Short mmCIF file of C-alpha atoms in Angstrom, two decimals:
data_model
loop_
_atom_site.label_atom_id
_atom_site.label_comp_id
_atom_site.label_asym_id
_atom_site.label_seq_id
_atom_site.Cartn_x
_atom_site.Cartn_y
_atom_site.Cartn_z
CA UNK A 1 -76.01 53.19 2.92
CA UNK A 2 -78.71 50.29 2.21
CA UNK A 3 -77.53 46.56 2.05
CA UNK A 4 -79.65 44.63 -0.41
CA UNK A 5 -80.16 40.63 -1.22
CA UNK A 6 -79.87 40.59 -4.86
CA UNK A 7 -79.06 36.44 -5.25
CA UNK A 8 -79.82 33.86 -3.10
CA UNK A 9 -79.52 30.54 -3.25
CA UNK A 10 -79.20 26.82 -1.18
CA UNK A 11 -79.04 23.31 -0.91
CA UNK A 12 -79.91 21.84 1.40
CA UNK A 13 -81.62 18.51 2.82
CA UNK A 14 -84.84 19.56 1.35
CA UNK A 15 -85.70 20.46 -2.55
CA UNK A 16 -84.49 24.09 -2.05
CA UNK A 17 -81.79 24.36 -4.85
CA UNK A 18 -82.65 26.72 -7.40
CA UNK A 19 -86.51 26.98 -6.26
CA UNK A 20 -88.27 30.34 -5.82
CA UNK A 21 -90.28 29.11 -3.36
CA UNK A 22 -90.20 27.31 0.18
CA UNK A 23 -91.76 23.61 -0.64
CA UNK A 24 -94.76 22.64 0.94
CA UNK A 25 -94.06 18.95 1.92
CA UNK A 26 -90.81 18.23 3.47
CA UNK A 27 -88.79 14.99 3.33
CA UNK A 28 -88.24 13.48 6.42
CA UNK A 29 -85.38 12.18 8.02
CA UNK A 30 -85.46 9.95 11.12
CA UNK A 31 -81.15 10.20 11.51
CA UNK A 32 -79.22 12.50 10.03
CA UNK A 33 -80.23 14.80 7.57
CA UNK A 34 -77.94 15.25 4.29
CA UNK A 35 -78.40 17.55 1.54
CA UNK A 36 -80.59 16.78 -1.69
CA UNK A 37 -77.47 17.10 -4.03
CA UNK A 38 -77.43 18.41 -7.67
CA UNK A 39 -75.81 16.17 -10.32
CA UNK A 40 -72.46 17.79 -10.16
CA UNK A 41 -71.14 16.61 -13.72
CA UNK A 42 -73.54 19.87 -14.90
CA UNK A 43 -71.06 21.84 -13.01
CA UNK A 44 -68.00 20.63 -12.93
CA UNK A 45 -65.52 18.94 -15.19
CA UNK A 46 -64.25 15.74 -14.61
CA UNK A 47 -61.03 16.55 -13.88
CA UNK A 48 -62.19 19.36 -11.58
CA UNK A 49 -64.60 17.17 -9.56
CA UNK A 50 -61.89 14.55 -8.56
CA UNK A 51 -60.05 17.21 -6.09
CA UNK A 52 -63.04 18.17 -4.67
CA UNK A 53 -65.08 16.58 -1.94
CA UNK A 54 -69.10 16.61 -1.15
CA UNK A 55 -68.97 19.90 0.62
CA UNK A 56 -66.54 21.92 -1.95
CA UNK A 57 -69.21 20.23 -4.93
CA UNK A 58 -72.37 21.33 -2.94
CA UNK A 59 -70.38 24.72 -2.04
CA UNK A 60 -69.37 25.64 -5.40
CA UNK A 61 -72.24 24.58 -6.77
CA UNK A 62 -74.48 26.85 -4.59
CA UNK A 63 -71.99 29.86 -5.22
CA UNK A 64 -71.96 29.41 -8.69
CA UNK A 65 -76.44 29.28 -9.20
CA UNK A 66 -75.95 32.34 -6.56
CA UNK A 67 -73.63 33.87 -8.73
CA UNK A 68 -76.02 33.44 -11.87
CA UNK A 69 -78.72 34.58 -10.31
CA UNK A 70 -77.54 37.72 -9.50
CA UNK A 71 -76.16 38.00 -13.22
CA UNK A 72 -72.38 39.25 -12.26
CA UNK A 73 -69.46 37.75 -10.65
CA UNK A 74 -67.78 41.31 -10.56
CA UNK A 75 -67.08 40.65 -6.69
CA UNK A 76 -65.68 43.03 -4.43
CA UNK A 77 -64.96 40.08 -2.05
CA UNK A 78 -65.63 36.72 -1.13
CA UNK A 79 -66.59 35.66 2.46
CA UNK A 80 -67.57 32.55 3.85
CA UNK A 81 -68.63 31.31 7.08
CA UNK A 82 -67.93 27.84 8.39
CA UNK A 83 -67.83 26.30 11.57
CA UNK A 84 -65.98 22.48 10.85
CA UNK A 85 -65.04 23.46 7.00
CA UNK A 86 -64.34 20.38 5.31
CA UNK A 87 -64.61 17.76 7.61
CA UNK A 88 -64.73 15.11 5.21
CA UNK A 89 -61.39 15.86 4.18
CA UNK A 90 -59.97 16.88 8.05
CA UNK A 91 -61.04 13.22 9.07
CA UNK A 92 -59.23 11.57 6.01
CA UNK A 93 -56.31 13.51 6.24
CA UNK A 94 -55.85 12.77 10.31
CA UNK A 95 -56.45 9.22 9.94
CA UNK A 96 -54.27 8.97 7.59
CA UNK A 97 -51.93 10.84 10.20
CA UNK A 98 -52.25 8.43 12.41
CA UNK A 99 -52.45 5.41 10.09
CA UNK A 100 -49.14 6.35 8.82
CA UNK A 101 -47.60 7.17 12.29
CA UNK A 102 -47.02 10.91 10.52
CA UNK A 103 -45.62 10.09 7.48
CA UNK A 104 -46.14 9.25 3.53
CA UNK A 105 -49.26 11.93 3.84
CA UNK A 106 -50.80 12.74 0.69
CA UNK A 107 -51.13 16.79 -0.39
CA UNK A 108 -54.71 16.48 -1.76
CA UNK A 109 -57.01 15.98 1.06
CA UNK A 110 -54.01 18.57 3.11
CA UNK A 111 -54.93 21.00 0.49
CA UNK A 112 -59.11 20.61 0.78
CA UNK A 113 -59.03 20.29 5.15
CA UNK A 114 -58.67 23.64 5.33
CA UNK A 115 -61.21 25.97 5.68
CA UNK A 116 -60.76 28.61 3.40
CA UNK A 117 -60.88 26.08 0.42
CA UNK A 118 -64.28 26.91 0.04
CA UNK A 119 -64.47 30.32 -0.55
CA UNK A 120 -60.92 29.84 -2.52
CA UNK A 121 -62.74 27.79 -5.36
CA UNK A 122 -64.97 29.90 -5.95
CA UNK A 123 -62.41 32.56 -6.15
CA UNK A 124 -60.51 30.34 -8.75
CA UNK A 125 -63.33 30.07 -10.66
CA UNK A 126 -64.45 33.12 -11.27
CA UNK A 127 -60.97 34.92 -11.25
CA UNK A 128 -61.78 36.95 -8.17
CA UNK A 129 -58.59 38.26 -6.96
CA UNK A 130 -60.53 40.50 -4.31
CA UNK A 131 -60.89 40.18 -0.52
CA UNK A 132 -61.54 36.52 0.50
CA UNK A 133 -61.92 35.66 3.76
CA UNK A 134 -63.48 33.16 5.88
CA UNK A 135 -64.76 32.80 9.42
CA UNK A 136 -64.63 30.26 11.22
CA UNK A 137 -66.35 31.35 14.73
CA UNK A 138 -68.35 28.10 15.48
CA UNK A 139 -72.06 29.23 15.71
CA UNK A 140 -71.71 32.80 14.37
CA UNK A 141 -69.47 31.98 11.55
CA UNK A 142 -72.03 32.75 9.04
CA UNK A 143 -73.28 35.67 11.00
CA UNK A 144 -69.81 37.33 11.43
CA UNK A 145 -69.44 36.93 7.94
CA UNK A 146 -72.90 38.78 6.98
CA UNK A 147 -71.60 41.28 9.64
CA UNK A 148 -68.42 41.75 7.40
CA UNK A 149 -70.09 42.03 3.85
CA UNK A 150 -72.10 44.91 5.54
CA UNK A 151 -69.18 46.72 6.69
CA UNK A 152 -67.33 46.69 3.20
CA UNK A 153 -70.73 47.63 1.46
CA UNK A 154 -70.81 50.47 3.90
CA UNK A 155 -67.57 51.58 2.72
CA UNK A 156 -67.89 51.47 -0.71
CA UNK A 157 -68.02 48.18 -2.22
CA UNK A 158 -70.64 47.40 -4.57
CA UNK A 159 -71.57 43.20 -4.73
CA UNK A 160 -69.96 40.58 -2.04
CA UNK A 161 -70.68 37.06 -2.09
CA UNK A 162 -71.29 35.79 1.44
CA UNK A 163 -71.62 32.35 2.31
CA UNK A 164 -72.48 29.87 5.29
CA UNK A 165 -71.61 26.52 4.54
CA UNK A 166 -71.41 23.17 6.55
CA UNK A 167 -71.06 19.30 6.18
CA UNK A 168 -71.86 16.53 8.42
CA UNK A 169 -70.30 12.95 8.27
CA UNK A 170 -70.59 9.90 9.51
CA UNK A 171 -67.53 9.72 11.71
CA UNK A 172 -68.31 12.94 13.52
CA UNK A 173 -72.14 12.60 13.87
CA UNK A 174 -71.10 9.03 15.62
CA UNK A 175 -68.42 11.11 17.65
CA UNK A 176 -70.75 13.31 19.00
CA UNK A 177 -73.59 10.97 19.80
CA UNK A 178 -71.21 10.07 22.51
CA UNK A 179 -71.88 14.04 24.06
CA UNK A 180 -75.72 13.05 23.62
CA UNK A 181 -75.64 16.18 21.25
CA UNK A 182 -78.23 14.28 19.25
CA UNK A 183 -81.77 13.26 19.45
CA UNK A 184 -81.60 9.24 19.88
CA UNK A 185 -82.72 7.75 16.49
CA UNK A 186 -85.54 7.12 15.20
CA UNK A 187 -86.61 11.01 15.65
CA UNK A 188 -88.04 12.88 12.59
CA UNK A 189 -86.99 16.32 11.63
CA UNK A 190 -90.73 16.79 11.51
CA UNK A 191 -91.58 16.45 15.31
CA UNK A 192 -88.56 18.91 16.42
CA UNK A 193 -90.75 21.78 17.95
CA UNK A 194 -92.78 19.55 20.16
CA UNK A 195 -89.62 17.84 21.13
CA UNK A 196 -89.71 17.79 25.16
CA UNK A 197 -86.18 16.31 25.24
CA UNK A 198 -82.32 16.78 24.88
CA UNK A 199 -80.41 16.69 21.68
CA UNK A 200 -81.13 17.85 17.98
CA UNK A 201 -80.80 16.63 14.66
CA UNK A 202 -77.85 16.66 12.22
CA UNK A 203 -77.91 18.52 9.65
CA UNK A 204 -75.62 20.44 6.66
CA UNK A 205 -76.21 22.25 4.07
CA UNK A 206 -75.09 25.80 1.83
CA UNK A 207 -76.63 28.75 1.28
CA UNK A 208 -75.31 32.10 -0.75
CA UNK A 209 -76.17 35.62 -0.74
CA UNK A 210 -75.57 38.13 -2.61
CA UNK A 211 -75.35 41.09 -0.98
CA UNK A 212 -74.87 45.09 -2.64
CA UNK A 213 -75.13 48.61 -2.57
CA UNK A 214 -77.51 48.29 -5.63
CA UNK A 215 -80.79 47.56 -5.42
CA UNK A 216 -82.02 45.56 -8.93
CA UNK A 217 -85.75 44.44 -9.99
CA UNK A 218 -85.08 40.50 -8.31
CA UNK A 219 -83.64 41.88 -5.28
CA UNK A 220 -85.01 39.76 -2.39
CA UNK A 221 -84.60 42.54 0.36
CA UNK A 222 -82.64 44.84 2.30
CA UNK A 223 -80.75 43.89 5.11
CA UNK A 224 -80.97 46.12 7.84
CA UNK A 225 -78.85 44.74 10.37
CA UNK A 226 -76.64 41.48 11.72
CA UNK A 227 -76.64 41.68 15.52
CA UNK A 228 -74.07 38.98 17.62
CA UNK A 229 -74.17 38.50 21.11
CA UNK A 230 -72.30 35.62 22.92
CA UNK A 231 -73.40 35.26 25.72
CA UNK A 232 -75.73 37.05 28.17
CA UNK A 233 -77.10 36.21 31.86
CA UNK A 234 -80.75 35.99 30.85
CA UNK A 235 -83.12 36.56 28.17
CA UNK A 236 -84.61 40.14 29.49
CA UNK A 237 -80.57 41.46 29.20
CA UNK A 238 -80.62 40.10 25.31
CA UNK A 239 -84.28 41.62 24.94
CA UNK A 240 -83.35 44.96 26.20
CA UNK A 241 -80.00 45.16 24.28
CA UNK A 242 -81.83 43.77 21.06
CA UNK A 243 -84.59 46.45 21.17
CA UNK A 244 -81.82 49.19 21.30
CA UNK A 245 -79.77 48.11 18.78
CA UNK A 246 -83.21 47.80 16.83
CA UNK A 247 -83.78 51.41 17.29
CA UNK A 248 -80.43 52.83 17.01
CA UNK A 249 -79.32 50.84 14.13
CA UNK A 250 -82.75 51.02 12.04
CA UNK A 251 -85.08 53.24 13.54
CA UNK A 252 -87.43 50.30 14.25
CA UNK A 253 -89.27 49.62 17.00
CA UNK A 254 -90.06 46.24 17.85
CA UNK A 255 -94.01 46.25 16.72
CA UNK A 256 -92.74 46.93 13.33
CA UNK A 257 -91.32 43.97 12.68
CA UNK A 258 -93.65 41.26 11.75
CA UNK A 259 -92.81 37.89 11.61
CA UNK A 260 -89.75 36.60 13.48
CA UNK A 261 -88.17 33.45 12.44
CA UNK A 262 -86.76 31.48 15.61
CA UNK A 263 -83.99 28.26 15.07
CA UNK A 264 -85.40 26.24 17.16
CA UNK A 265 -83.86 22.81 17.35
CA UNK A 266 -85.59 20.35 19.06
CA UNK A 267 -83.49 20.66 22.30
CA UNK A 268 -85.42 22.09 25.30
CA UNK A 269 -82.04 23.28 26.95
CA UNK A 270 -81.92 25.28 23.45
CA UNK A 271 -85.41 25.67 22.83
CA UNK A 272 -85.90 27.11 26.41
CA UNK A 273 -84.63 30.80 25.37
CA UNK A 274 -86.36 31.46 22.56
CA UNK A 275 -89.59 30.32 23.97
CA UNK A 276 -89.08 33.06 26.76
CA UNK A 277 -88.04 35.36 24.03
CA UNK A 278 -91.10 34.05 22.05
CA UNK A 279 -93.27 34.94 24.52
CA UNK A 280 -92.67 38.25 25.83
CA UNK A 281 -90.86 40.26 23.76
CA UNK A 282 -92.81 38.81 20.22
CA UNK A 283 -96.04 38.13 21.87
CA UNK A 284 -97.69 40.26 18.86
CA UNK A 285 -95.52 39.05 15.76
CA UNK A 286 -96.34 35.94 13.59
CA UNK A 287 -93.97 32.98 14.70
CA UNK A 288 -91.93 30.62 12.87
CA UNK A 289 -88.98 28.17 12.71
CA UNK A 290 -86.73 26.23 10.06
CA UNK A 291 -84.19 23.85 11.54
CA UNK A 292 -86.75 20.62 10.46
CA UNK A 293 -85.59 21.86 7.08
CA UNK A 294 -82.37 21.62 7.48
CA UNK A 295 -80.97 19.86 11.12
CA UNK A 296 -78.58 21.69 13.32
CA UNK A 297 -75.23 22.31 12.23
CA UNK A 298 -72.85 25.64 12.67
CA UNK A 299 -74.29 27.71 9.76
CA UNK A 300 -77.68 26.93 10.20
CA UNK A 301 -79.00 30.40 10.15
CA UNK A 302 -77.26 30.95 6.80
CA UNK A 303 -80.12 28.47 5.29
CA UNK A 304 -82.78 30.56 7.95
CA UNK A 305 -81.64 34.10 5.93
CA UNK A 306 -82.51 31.67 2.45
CA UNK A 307 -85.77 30.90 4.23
CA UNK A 308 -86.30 34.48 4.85
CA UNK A 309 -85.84 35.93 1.80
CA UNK A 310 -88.38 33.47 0.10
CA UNK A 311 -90.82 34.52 2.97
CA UNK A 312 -90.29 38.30 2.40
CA UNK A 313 -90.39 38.03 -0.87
CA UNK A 314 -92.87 35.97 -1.64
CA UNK A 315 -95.22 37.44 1.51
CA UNK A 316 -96.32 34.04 2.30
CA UNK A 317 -95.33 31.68 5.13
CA UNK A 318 -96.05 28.45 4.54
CA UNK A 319 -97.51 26.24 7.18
CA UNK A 320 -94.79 24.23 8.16
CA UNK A 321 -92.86 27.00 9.36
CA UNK A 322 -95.36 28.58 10.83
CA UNK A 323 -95.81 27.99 14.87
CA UNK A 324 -99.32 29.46 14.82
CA UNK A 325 -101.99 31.15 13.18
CA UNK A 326 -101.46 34.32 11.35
CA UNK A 327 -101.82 37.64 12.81
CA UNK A 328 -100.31 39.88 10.85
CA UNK A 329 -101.71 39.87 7.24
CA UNK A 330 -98.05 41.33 5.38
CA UNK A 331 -94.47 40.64 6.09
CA UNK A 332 -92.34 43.95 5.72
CA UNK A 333 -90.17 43.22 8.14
CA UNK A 334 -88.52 40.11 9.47
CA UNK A 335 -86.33 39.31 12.42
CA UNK A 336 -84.09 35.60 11.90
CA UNK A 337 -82.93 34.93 15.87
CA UNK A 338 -80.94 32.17 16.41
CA UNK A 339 -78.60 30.72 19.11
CA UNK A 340 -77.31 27.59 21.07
CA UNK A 341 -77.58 27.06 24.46
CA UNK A 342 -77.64 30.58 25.14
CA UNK A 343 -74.61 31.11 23.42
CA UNK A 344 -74.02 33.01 20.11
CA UNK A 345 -77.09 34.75 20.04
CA UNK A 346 -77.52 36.34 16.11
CA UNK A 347 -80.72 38.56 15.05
CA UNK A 348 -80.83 39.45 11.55
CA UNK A 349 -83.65 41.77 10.45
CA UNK A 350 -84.52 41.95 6.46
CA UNK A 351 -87.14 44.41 5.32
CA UNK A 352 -89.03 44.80 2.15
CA UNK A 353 -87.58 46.37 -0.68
CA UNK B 1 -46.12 -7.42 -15.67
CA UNK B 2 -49.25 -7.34 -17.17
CA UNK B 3 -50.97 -8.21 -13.66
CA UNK B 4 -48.70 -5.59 -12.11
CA UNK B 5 -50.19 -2.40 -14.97
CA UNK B 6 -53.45 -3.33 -14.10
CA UNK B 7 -52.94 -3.12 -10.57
CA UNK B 8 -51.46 0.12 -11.06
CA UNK B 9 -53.79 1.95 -13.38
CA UNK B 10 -56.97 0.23 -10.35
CA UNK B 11 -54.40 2.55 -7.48
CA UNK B 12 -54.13 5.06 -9.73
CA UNK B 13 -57.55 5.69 -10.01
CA UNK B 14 -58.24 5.72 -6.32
CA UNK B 15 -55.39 7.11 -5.03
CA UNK B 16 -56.13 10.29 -7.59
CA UNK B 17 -60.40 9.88 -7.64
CA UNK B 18 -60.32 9.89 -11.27
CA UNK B 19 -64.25 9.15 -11.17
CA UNK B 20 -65.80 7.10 -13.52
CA UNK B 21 -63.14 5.73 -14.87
CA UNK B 22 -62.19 1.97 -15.43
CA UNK B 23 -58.27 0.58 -15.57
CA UNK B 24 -59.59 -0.27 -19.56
CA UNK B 25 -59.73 3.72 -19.83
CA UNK B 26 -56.38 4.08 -19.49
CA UNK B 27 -53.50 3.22 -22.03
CA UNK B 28 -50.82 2.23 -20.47
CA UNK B 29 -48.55 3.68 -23.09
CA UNK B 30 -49.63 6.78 -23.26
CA UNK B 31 -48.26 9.98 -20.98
CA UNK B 32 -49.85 10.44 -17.90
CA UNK B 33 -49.28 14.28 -17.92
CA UNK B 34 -49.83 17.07 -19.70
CA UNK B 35 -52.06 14.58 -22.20
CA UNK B 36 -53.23 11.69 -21.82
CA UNK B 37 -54.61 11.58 -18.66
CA UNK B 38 -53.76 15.15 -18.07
CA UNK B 39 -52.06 14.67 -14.58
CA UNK B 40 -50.46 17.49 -12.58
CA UNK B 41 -47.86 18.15 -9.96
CA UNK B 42 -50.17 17.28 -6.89
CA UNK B 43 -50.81 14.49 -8.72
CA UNK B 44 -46.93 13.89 -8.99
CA UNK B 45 -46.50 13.69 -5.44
CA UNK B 46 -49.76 11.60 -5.07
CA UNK B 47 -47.89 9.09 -7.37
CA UNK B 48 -44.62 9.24 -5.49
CA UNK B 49 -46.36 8.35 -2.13
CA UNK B 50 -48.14 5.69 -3.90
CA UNK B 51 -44.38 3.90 -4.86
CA UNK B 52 -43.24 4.52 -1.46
CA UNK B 53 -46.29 3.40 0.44
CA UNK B 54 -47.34 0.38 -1.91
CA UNK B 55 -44.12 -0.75 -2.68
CA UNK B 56 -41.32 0.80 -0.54
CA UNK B 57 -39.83 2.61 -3.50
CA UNK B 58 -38.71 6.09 -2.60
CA UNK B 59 -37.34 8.46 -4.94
CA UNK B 60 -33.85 10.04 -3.82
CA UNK B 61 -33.92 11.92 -6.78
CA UNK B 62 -36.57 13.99 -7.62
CA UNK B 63 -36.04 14.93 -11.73
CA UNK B 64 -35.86 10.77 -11.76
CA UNK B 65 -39.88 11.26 -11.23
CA UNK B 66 -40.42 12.57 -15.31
CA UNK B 67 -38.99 9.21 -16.56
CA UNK B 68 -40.84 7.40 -14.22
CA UNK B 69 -44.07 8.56 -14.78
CA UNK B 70 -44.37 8.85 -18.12
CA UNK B 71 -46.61 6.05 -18.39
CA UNK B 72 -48.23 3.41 -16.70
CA UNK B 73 -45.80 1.31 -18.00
CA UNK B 74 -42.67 3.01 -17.40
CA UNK B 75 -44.17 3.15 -13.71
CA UNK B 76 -44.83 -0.26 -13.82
CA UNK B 77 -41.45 -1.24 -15.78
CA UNK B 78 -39.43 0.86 -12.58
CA UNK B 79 -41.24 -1.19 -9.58
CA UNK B 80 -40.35 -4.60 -11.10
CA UNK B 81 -36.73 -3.13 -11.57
CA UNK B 82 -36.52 -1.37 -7.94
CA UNK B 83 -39.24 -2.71 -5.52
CA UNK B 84 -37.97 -4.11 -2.24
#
């Protein structure tokens, strides 16, 4: 059974919403990086908008243009991945815990801290009564929910939304500067691979696929397989166990794929593995990366699949994502590898369609 | 009482993010749900934390709450009468 990307869409902290294309200058950001937002009136009603906070807007509104796109929202299920769901909310709702000593709470920001909120809106507007589900496993979250969608396509199900969505705030960017979990300001988004320090940038953002049994005339490309590791002792255990999987679960090997699209982050604890994997395993494949598009945050490779599918489908890599020179002159096949700290390792491989 | 109804309808509109609008939007006399402003039963409970928290009203009695918040000024009208 073949998985295809029939709708894709995100936004992002770059002019990504609704374009066909990856842009060719990117803004920069010397602190956190926030999403480009959409004027949310064009979406939303009034009364709708005031229960819903920046990342259920940006959510909904990604779902929705994702939803268009792929002209049906017949789904067979929802499923979101997020690692912090809506933080915004979460931090008003426990200050207000402990402003209020535990009482007088208000129900509205109760009702939008949870995660599932996300994926439920979308579900209320579009009367979807089917499977909806969300994962929330930190760095994988988006890939475990890819992982899912393929399943339930495998079984029988014909179109599932699938979504990796997160949002970054003040309060908890400041919270973990204390961790030194970011670069120390000013650092641009544009200078993260030839970062030779600790830390990354914030970022947020949400992207939505949809995924089928159908292939259609816009389809992006197939998906040929969501790989997850957590954790392994070194990067020749993760190279052997990715080529197998490769070759059992596709029938690749790993000359055929062609361009392999790496998260790096700006971190050299980080960046570390996937230079090693960079440099053996992909010596031959064209190289490049995306998180100076969008910052690090839990669902970051959700926005590297969006990345992919305008690479694929386009067959053209612009130069700021690519590492280095071209070698390979088309892109059938692309690997998206991604991981923290050599944790949560995720390889996604899309192929022409 | 005046003072107090504007105050209100300014709390109203944060406590409930009605965005965009301005105390002048809002007629005190008219209902606050089902028209009007179109209020619902979150936003019930939002307003009954608002009497409690702003001016130590609390409601023993629940189907008192339809009276109450009719309007703006029946809201306003039942704080001068009960606030502490």
């Amino acid at each position: 059974m073949s998985i295809f990307i029939n709708a894709a869409q995100a936004i992002s902290p770059q002019q990504t919403f609704l374009k066909d294309q990856l842009p060719g200058e990117l803004v920069k950001y010397d602190g956190i990086m926030q999403c480009i937002l959409p004027d949310f009136k064009n979406y939303f009603s009034a009364i709708e908008l005031r229960r819903m906070s920046r990342i259920i807007k940006f959510s909904s509104a990604t779902a929705q243009e994702c939803i268009n796109e792929a002209g049906t929202n017949k789904m067979d299920a929802i499923i979101t991945g997020t690692g912090l769901g809506c933080l915004e909310d979460t931090e008003k709702f426990l200050n207000k815990m402990l402003d209020t000593d535990e009482g007088l709470l208000t129900p509205t920001t109760f009702i939008q801290s949870t995660h599932n909120t996300l994926g439920g809106k979308i579900a209320l507007t579009n009367n979807c009564n089917e499977y909806n589900i969300t994962y929330a496993h930190k760095t994988v979250s988006f890939e475990s929910a890819l992982l899912d969608a393929s399943l339930l396509i495998k079984e029988g199900e014909k179109n599932i939304l699938v979504g990796g969505i997160d949002e970054i705030t003040e309060e908890n960017y400041n919270l973990r500067k204390h961790i030194n979990q970011w670069k120390e300001e000013p650092f641009s988004n544009l200078d993260i691979y030839n970062s030779k320090n600790s830390g990354c940038k914030a970022g947020e953002g949400a992207a939505y696929f949809m995924v089928s049994s159908n292939k259609t005339d816009n389809s992006y490309a197939e998906l040929k397989m969501t790989d997850i590791y957590y954790k392994l002792k070194n990067p020749s255990l993760l190279a052997e166990n990715f080529k197998n999987n490769l070759k059992s679960k596709t029938g690749m090997s790993l000359n055929d794929i062609d361009f392999v699209l790496f998260g790096f982050n700006g971190d050299v604890k980080s960046d570390s593995y996937y230079h090693q994997i960079k440099d053996t395993l992909f010596k031959d494949q064209d190289h490049g990366y995306f998180k100076h598009y969008c910052g690090e945050y839990d669902t970051s490779a959700s926005f590297g699949l969006w990345v992919a599918t305008r690479i694929i489908k386009n067959n053209y890599i612009p130069d700021n994502i690519l590492i280095e020179k071209r070698k390979r002159k088309n892109i059938n096949n692309i690997l998206l590898f991604n991981q923290e700290n050599n944790e949560n390792h995720s390889f996604i491989v899309l192929s022409k369609c | 009482m005046d003072s107090l109804i504007k105050k209100l309808k300014e709390e109203i509109i944060d406590q409930l993010n009605l965005e965009g609008m301005t105390p002048e939007d809002i007629n005190e006399k008219e209902p606050l749900f089902g028209e009007g402003l179109g209020l619902d039963s979150i936003d019930a409970l939002e307003l009954t934390l608002l009497l409690e928290r702003g001016y130590g009203i609390k409601l023993e009695n629940p189907q008192e709450g339809k009276k109450i918040f009719a309007s703006v000024e029946t809201m306003a009208k039942y704080i001068e009468e009960n606030r502490k």
